Amino acid sequence: MKIIKVQPRGYCKGVVRAIQIAKQTRLEHPDKKITVLGMLVHNQYVVDALKCLNIDTIEDKTKSRLELLDQIDEGIVLFTAHGIASQVKDKAAAKGLICVDASCPDVLSTQAIIKNALADGKHVAYIGKKGHPEAEAVLSISPTIQLIELHQPLPPLATPLFVTCQTTMSTSDVLAVFQEIKHAYPQAEIGEEICNATRIRQQAVHELQDVDVLIVVGDKQSNNSTRLAEIGRNHGIPHVLLIDDASQLDLSVFHDDDVVAVTSGASTPSQLTAQVIDKLNGEPMKPLDLTRLL
């Protein structure tokens, strides 16, 4: 079996920064209760590793960040890498909570661009995933911002029009929507905001040739991980697997002459990908140490 270790893969700078902020917050406040409002990054192993630092996470897909905040009454609230609504920050401050913001700089940059477009009198349309925390934070900026979902009919849009997107979307999918909007609204201004880390990881999958199997190591809640798997399927790779860890890898389905490519989402710890590669190589897997995962 030939194994291709796709580069780049794994943590992006925004994820590394968010984890460092969480660890530093614990160092600076060893005795305070710390709660992450939602998953710091979309990987359950990271959530479990934070728990080892006595940092709790509250998550409920049926509730907004504003609603989740009702469950935090003391200590420090840590906002996730996906960005946070100003209304949530205001509510946390009113509750007397210490606020720590781990928002990714790329996400904050997109929010700033949207605010500038609104200030210039433009109608803003945002291509994103409904219910995703990054989209939730953007839509909270103004009730006039219109969400455009992939693979849905294009709704009527107001003008003058500015269009941008969630940072972790598929570049090809977003480009198709941009082209559709430009055809219907030739004067629309386009601001493609897919972050560079997402872009180059997707491009690396696009460039794979003669691969029988693509393995994407990543949490199924991670938008960038699911997009990598989707790109692999659209690229014509015969078998694409999205797995959380090596325990979900069934070696009996592989053939000796398979060419297997391995990548991972931007929120996937490197230890998890290393275990998958070890298993494919028939080597003993190094035990996973949650205390050293971050």
Short mmCIF file of C-alpha atoms in Angstrom, two decimals, residues 63-247:
data_model
loop_
_atom_site.label_atom_id
_atom_site.label_comp_id
_atom_site.label_asym_id
_atom_site.label_seq_id
_atom_site.Cartn_x
_atom_site.Cartn_y
_atom_site.Cartn_z
CA LYS A 63 -29.42 26.93 20.95
CA SER A 64 -27.69 30.12 19.89
CA ARG A 65 -24.62 31.42 21.70
CA LEU A 66 -26.86 34.06 23.30
CA GLU A 67 -29.12 31.32 24.69
CA LEU A 68 -26.19 29.14 25.79
CA LEU A 69 -24.83 32.03 27.83
CA ASP A 70 -27.75 31.59 30.26
CA GLN A 71 -25.92 28.50 31.55
CA ILE A 72 -22.84 30.48 32.67
CA ASP A 73 -23.17 32.48 35.87
CA GLU A 74 -19.62 32.84 37.17
CA GLY A 75 -15.97 33.02 36.26
CA ILE A 76 -14.56 33.34 32.77
CA VAL A 77 -16.41 32.82 29.50
CA LEU A 78 -14.20 31.93 26.55
CA PHE A 79 -15.53 32.79 23.10
CA THR A 80 -14.60 30.36 20.35
CA ALA A 81 -12.44 30.70 17.23
CA HIS A 82 -15.58 31.08 15.07
CA GLY A 83 -16.34 34.65 16.17
CA ILE A 84 -18.98 36.01 18.52
CA ALA A 85 -21.87 38.44 18.33
CA SER A 86 -21.55 41.78 20.10
CA GLN A 87 -24.90 41.05 21.79
CA VAL A 88 -23.35 37.98 23.44
CA LYS A 89 -20.37 39.99 24.67
CA ASP A 90 -22.68 42.66 26.09
CA LYS A 91 -24.81 40.07 27.87
CA ALA A 92 -21.75 38.35 29.33
CA ALA A 93 -20.40 41.66 30.63
CA ALA A 94 -23.80 42.50 32.15
CA LYS A 95 -23.67 39.16 34.00
CA GLY A 96 -20.33 40.14 35.50
CA LEU A 97 -18.37 37.49 33.59
CA ILE A 98 -14.76 37.90 32.55
CA CYS A 99 -14.72 37.68 28.74
CA VAL A 100 -11.86 36.16 26.74
CA ASP A 101 -12.18 36.20 22.96
CA ALA A 102 -10.39 33.52 20.92
CA SER A 103 -11.95 34.57 17.60
CA CYS A 104 -9.79 33.79 14.57
CA PRO A 105 -8.29 36.97 13.05
CA ASP A 106 -9.51 35.88 9.59
CA VAL A 107 -13.08 35.67 10.92
CA LEU A 108 -12.75 39.12 12.51
CA SER A 109 -11.43 40.49 9.22
CA THR A 110 -14.52 39.22 7.40
CA GLN A 111 -16.76 40.81 10.01
CA ALA A 112 -14.96 44.14 9.62
CA ILE A 113 -15.37 44.04 5.84
CA ILE A 114 -19.09 43.38 6.25
CA LYS A 115 -19.49 46.26 8.71
CA ASN A 116 -17.72 48.61 6.29
CA ALA A 117 -20.00 47.51 3.44
CA LEU A 118 -23.08 48.14 5.58
CA ALA A 119 -21.73 51.56 6.58
CA ASP A 120 -21.33 52.35 2.88
CA GLY A 121 -25.03 51.67 2.38
CA LYS A 122 -24.68 48.30 0.67
CA HIS A 123 -26.97 45.33 1.09
CA VAL A 124 -24.89 42.37 2.30
CA ALA A 125 -25.40 38.77 1.24
CA TYR A 126 -23.37 36.11 3.05
CA ILE A 127 -22.70 32.62 1.72
CA GLY A 128 -22.54 30.30 4.69
CA LYS A 129 -23.86 27.32 6.57
CA LYS A 130 -27.06 27.90 8.53
CA GLY A 131 -26.53 27.30 12.25
CA HIS A 132 -22.74 27.41 12.04
CA PRO A 133 -21.32 29.65 14.81
CA GLU A 134 -19.29 31.71 12.34
CA ALA A 135 -22.41 32.44 10.30
CA GLU A 136 -24.40 33.08 13.47
CA ALA A 137 -21.93 35.77 14.55
CA VAL A 138 -22.00 37.45 11.13
CA LEU A 139 -25.79 37.45 10.84
CA SER A 140 -26.02 39.08 14.28
CA ILE A 141 -24.21 42.15 12.93
CA SER A 142 -27.38 43.36 11.21
CA PRO A 143 -30.85 41.92 10.57
CA THR A 144 -30.49 43.05 6.96
CA ILE A 145 -27.69 40.57 6.18
CA GLN A 146 -29.05 37.82 3.96
CA LEU A 147 -27.78 34.25 4.31
CA ILE A 148 -27.25 32.32 1.08
CA GLU A 149 -26.91 28.55 1.51
CA LEU A 150 -25.14 26.29 -0.93
CA HIS A 151 -27.22 24.16 -3.27
CA GLN A 152 -30.30 26.31 -2.67
CA PRO A 153 -32.10 28.54 -5.22
CA LEU A 154 -30.71 32.05 -5.26
CA PRO A 155 -33.18 34.36 -3.47
CA PRO A 156 -34.02 37.89 -4.63
CA LEU A 157 -31.29 40.28 -3.44
CA ALA A 158 -31.37 44.02 -2.84
CA THR A 159 -28.93 46.47 -4.39
CA PRO A 160 -26.34 47.96 -4.16
CA LEU A 161 -25.05 44.51 -3.33
CA PHE A 162 -21.95 43.24 -1.54
CA VAL A 163 -21.42 39.47 -1.31
CA THR A 164 -18.97 37.59 0.86
CA CYS A 165 -18.68 34.16 2.48
CA GLN A 166 -17.87 32.00 5.50
CA THR A 167 -14.12 31.42 5.76
CA THR A 168 -14.33 27.60 5.74
CA MET A 169 -16.49 27.03 2.66
CA SER A 170 -15.50 25.04 -0.42
CA THR A 171 -13.74 27.40 -2.84
CA SER A 172 -15.35 25.80 -5.90
CA ASP A 173 -18.84 25.88 -4.39
CA VAL A 174 -18.51 29.52 -3.39
CA LEU A 175 -17.12 30.47 -6.80
CA ALA A 176 -20.18 28.91 -8.46
CA VAL A 177 -22.51 31.01 -6.28
CA PHE A 178 -20.48 34.16 -6.95
CA GLN A 179 -20.78 33.54 -10.70
CA GLU A 180 -24.54 33.00 -10.40
CA ILE A 181 -24.90 36.25 -8.46
CA LYS A 182 -22.73 38.16 -10.93
CA HIS A 183 -24.90 36.90 -13.79
CA ALA A 184 -28.09 38.05 -12.05
CA TYR A 185 -26.59 41.21 -10.51
CA PRO A 186 -23.72 42.44 -12.73
CA GLN A 187 -22.98 45.41 -10.47
CA ALA A 188 -22.58 43.25 -7.34
CA GLU A 189 -19.32 43.65 -5.44
CA ILE A 190 -17.71 40.33 -4.50
CA GLY A 191 -15.50 39.82 -1.46
CA GLU A 192 -14.25 36.23 -1.40
CA GLU A 193 -13.14 35.64 2.19
CA ILE A 194 -12.20 31.95 2.36
CA CYS A 195 -9.14 31.89 4.60
CA ASN A 196 -5.78 30.90 3.18
CA ALA A 197 -5.46 27.85 5.44
CA THR A 198 -8.76 26.49 4.14
CA ARG A 199 -7.84 27.32 0.56
CA ILE A 200 -4.44 25.60 0.49
CA ARG A 201 -5.73 22.48 2.26
CA GLN A 202 -8.51 22.20 -0.30
CA GLN A 203 -6.09 22.82 -3.16
CA ALA A 204 -3.84 20.02 -1.93
CA VAL A 205 -6.78 17.59 -2.22
CA HIS A 206 -7.68 18.97 -5.66
CA GLU A 207 -4.17 18.23 -6.86
CA LEU A 208 -4.15 14.55 -5.85
CA GLN A 209 -3.73 12.19 -8.81
CA ASP A 210 -4.34 8.43 -9.18
CA VAL A 211 -5.52 8.01 -5.59
CA ASP A 212 -7.75 5.07 -4.66
CA VAL A 213 -8.67 6.20 -1.14
CA LEU A 214 -8.73 9.58 0.59
CA ILE A 215 -8.85 9.55 4.38
CA VAL A 216 -9.85 12.82 6.05
CA VAL A 217 -9.21 12.78 9.79
CA GLY A 218 -11.59 15.22 11.41
CA ASP A 219 -14.69 15.73 13.49
CA LYS A 220 -17.92 15.52 11.48
CA GLN A 221 -18.97 18.81 13.13
CA SER A 222 -15.99 20.52 11.48
CA ASN A 223 -17.05 22.36 8.34
CA ASN A 224 -13.53 22.44 6.92
CA SER A 225 -13.13 18.66 7.45
CA THR A 226 -16.42 17.80 5.76
CA ARG A 227 -15.52 20.13 2.87
CA LEU A 228 -12.22 18.28 2.35
CA ALA A 229 -14.12 15.00 2.09
CA GLU A 230 -16.66 16.55 -0.26
CA ILE A 231 -13.89 17.92 -2.49
CA GLY A 232 -12.29 14.48 -2.64
CA ARG A 233 -15.58 12.93 -3.82
CA ASN A 234 -16.15 15.67 -6.39
CA HIS A 235 -12.57 15.20 -7.59
CA GLY A 236 -13.39 11.62 -8.50
CA ILE A 237 -11.47 9.78 -5.79
CA PRO A 238 -13.21 6.36 -5.65
CA HIS A 239 -13.32 5.99 -1.86
CA VAL A 240 -13.41 8.90 0.61
CA LEU A 241 -13.50 8.32 4.35
CA LEU A 242 -14.15 10.98 7.00
CA ILE A 243 -13.11 9.53 10.35
CA ASP A 244 -12.68 10.90 13.86
CA ASP A 245 -9.71 8.70 14.70
CA ALA A 246 -7.87 5.45 13.93
CA SER A 247 -10.46 3.31 15.74
#
